[in-house]
CSV table of C-alpha atoms in Angstrom, one decimal:
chain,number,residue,atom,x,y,z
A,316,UNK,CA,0.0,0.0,0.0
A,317,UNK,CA,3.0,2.6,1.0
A,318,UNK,CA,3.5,2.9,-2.8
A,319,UNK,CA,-0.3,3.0,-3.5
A,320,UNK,CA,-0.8,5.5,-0.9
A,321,UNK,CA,1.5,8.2,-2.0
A,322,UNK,CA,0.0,8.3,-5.3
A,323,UNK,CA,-3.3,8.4,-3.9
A,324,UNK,CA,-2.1,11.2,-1.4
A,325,UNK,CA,-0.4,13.2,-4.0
A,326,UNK,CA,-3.5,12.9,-6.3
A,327,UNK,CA,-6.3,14.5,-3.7
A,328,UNK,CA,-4.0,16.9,-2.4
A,329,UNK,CA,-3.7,18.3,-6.3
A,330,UNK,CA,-7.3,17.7,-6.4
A,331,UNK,CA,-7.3,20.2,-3.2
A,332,UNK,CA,-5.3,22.8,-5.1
A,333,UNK,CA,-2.2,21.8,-3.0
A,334,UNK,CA,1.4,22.8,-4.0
A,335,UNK,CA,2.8,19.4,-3.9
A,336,UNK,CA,6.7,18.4,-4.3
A,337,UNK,CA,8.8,15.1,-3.8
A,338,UNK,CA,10.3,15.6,-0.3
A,339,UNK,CA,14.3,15.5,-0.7
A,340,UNK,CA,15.3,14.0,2.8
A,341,UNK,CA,19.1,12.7,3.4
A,342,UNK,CA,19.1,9.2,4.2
A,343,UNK,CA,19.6,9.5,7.8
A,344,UNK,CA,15.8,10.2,7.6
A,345,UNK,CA,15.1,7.0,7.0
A,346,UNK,CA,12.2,7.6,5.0
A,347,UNK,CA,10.3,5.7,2.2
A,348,UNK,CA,8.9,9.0,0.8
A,349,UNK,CA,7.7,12.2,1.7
A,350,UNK,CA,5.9,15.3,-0.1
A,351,UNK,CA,6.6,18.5,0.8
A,352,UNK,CA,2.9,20.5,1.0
A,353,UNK,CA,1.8,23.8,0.9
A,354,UNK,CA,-1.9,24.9,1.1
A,355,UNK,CA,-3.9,27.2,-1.5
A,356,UNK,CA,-3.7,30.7,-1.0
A,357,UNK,CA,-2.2,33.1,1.9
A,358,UNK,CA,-0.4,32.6,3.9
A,359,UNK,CA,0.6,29.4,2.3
A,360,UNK,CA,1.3,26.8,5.5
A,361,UNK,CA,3.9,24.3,4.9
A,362,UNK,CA,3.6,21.0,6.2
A,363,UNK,CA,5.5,17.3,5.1
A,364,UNK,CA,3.8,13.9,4.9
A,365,UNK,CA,6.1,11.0,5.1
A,366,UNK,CA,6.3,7.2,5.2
A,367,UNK,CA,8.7,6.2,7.5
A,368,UNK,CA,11.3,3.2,6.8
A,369,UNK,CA,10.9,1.8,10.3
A,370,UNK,CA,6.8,2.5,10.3
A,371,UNK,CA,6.0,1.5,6.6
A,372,UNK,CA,2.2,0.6,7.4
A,373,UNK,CA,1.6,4.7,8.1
A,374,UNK,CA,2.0,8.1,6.9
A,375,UNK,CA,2.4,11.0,9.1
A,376,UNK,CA,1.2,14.5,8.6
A,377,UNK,CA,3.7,16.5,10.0
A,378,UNK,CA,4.0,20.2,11.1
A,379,UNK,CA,6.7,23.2,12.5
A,380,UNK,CA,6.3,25.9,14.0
A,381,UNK,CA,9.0,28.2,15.1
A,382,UNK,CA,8.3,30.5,17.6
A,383,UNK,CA,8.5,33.9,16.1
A,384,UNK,CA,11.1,36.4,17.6
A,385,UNK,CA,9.2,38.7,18.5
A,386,UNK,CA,6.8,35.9,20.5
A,387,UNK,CA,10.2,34.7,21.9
A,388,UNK,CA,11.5,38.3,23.9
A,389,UNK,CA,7.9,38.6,25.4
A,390,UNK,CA,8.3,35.3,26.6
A,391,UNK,CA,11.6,35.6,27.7
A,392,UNK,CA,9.9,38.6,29.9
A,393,UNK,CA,8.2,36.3,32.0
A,394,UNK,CA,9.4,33.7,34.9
A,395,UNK,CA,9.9,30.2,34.1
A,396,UNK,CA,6.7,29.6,35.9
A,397,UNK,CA,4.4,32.1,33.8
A,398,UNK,CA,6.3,30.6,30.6
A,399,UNK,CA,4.8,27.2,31.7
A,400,UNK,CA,1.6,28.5,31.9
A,401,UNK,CA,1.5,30.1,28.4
A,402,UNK,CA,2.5,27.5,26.9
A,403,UNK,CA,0.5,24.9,28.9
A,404,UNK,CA,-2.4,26.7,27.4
A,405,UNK,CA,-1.4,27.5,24.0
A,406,UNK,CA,-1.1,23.4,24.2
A,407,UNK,CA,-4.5,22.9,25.9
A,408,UNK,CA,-6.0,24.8,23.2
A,409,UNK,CA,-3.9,22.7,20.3
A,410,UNK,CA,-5.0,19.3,22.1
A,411,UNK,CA,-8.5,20.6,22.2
A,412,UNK,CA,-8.5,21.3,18.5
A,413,UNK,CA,-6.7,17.5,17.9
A,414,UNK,CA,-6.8,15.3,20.5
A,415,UNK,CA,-5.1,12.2,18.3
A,416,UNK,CA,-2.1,14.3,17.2
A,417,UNK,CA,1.4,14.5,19.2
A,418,UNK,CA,2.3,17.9,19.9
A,419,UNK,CA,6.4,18.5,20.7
A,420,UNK,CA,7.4,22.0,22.2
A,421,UNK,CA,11.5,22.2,21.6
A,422,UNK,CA,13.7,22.2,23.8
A,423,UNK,CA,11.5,22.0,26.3
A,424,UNK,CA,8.4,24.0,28.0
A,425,UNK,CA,10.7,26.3,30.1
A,426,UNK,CA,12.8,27.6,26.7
A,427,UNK,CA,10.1,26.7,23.6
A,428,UNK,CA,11.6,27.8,20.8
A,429,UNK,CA,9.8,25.3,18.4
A,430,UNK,CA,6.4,23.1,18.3
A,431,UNK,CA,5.6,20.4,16.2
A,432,UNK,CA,2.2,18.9,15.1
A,433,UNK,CA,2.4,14.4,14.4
A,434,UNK,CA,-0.8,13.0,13.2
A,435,UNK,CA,-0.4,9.3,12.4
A,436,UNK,CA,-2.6,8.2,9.5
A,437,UNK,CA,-2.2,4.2,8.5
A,438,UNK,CA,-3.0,2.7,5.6
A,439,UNK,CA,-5.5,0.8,6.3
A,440,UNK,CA,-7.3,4.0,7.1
A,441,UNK,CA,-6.2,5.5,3.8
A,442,UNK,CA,-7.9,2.9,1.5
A,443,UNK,CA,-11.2,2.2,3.8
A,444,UNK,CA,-11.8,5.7,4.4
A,445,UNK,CA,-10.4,7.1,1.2
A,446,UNK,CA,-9.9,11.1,0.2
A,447,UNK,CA,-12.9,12.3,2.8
A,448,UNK,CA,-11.5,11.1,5.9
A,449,UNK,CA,-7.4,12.1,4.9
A,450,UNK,CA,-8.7,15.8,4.2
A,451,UNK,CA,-10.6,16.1,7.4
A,452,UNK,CA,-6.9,14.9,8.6
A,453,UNK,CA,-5.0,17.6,6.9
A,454,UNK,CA,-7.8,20.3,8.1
A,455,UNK,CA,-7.8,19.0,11.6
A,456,UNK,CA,-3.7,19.7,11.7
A,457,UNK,CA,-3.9,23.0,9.7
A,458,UNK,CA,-6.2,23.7,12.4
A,459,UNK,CA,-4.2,22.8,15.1
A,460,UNK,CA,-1.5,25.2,13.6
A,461,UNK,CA,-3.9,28.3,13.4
A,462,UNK,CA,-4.9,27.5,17.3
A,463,UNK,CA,-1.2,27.5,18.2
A,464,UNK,CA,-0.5,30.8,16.4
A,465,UNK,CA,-3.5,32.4,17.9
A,466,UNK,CA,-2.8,30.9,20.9
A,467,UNK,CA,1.0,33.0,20.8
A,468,UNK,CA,-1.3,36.2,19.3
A,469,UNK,CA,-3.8,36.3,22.2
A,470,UNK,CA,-1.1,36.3,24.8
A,471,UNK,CA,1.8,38.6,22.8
A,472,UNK,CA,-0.4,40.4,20.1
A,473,UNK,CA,2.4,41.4,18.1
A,474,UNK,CA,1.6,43.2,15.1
A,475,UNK,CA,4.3,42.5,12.1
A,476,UNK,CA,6.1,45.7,11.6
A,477,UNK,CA,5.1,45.7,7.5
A,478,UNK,CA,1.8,45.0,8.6
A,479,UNK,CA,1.8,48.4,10.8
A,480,UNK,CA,2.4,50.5,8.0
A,481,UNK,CA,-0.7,49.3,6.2
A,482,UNK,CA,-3.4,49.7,9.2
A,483,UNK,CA,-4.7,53.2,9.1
A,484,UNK,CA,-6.2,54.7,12.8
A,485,UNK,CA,-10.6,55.7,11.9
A,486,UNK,CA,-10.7,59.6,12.3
């Protein structure tokens, strides 16, 4: 099925009006294949789905997100034990948005400087559910991205500086 399943994958997501490209991984990856995504429109997200040599019955929907630097020195602002309470709920919210996907905060909850987004998919799933199911999949981790980033927004609302320029004050 892995072979099966990436043409399949790579045919709805095309379908979807996905940017879709052959992930190029070094072999320390140890991956059968991967596709390197990004969805319709702006902003574009960017997200990989890969078949992993040591898991070859599953494909995982994978996402980063880098904490931005201007979310990073308000952050730094606080104590360790505010820090832990941001970011235990911007991951309360994430979890609440995708309870089956495995959400990573790098290095660690005290000094995040990265989360990612794991949702397992196997193919068994794939061919018994088919295109239906595997988009509600993508949707549910895009969403789980746009919770995190609003999650960082509602505690630092930081307002991009080229974006600042362009918002005009009512008279």
């Amino acid at each position: 099925m892995s072979n099966n399943a990436y043409e399949l994958i790579s045919k709805w997501l095309v379908e979807e009006s996905f940017t879709i490209r052959r992930l190029e991984a070094p072999p320390e990856a140890k991956i059968l294949w991967g596709l390197d995504v990004f969805t319709p429109g702006q902003p574009s997200v960017n997200f990989k789905i890969i078949n992993p040599a040591d898991k070859p019955d599953r494909v995982l929907i994978v996402l980063g997100i880098g904490i931005s630097p201007d979310h990073r020195r308000e952050l730094d602002k606080l104590k360790q034990t505010e820090k832990l309470k941001v970011i235990s709920n911007i991951l309360g919210k994430a979890l609440s948005v995708c309870i089956d996907c495995q959400i990573t905060v790098q290095p660690n909850m005290i000094d995040p400087q990265a989360l990612s987004i794991l949702l397992a998919l196997f193919n068994e799933e794939i061919a018994l559910y088919g295109k239906p199911y595997f988009m509600r999949l993508v949707a549910r981790t895009l969403n789980t991205y746009f919770a995190i980033i609003s999650g960082f927004n509602e505690w630092f609302p930081v307002i991009p500086e080229d974006s600042r320029k362009k918002i005009q004050p009512y008279a």
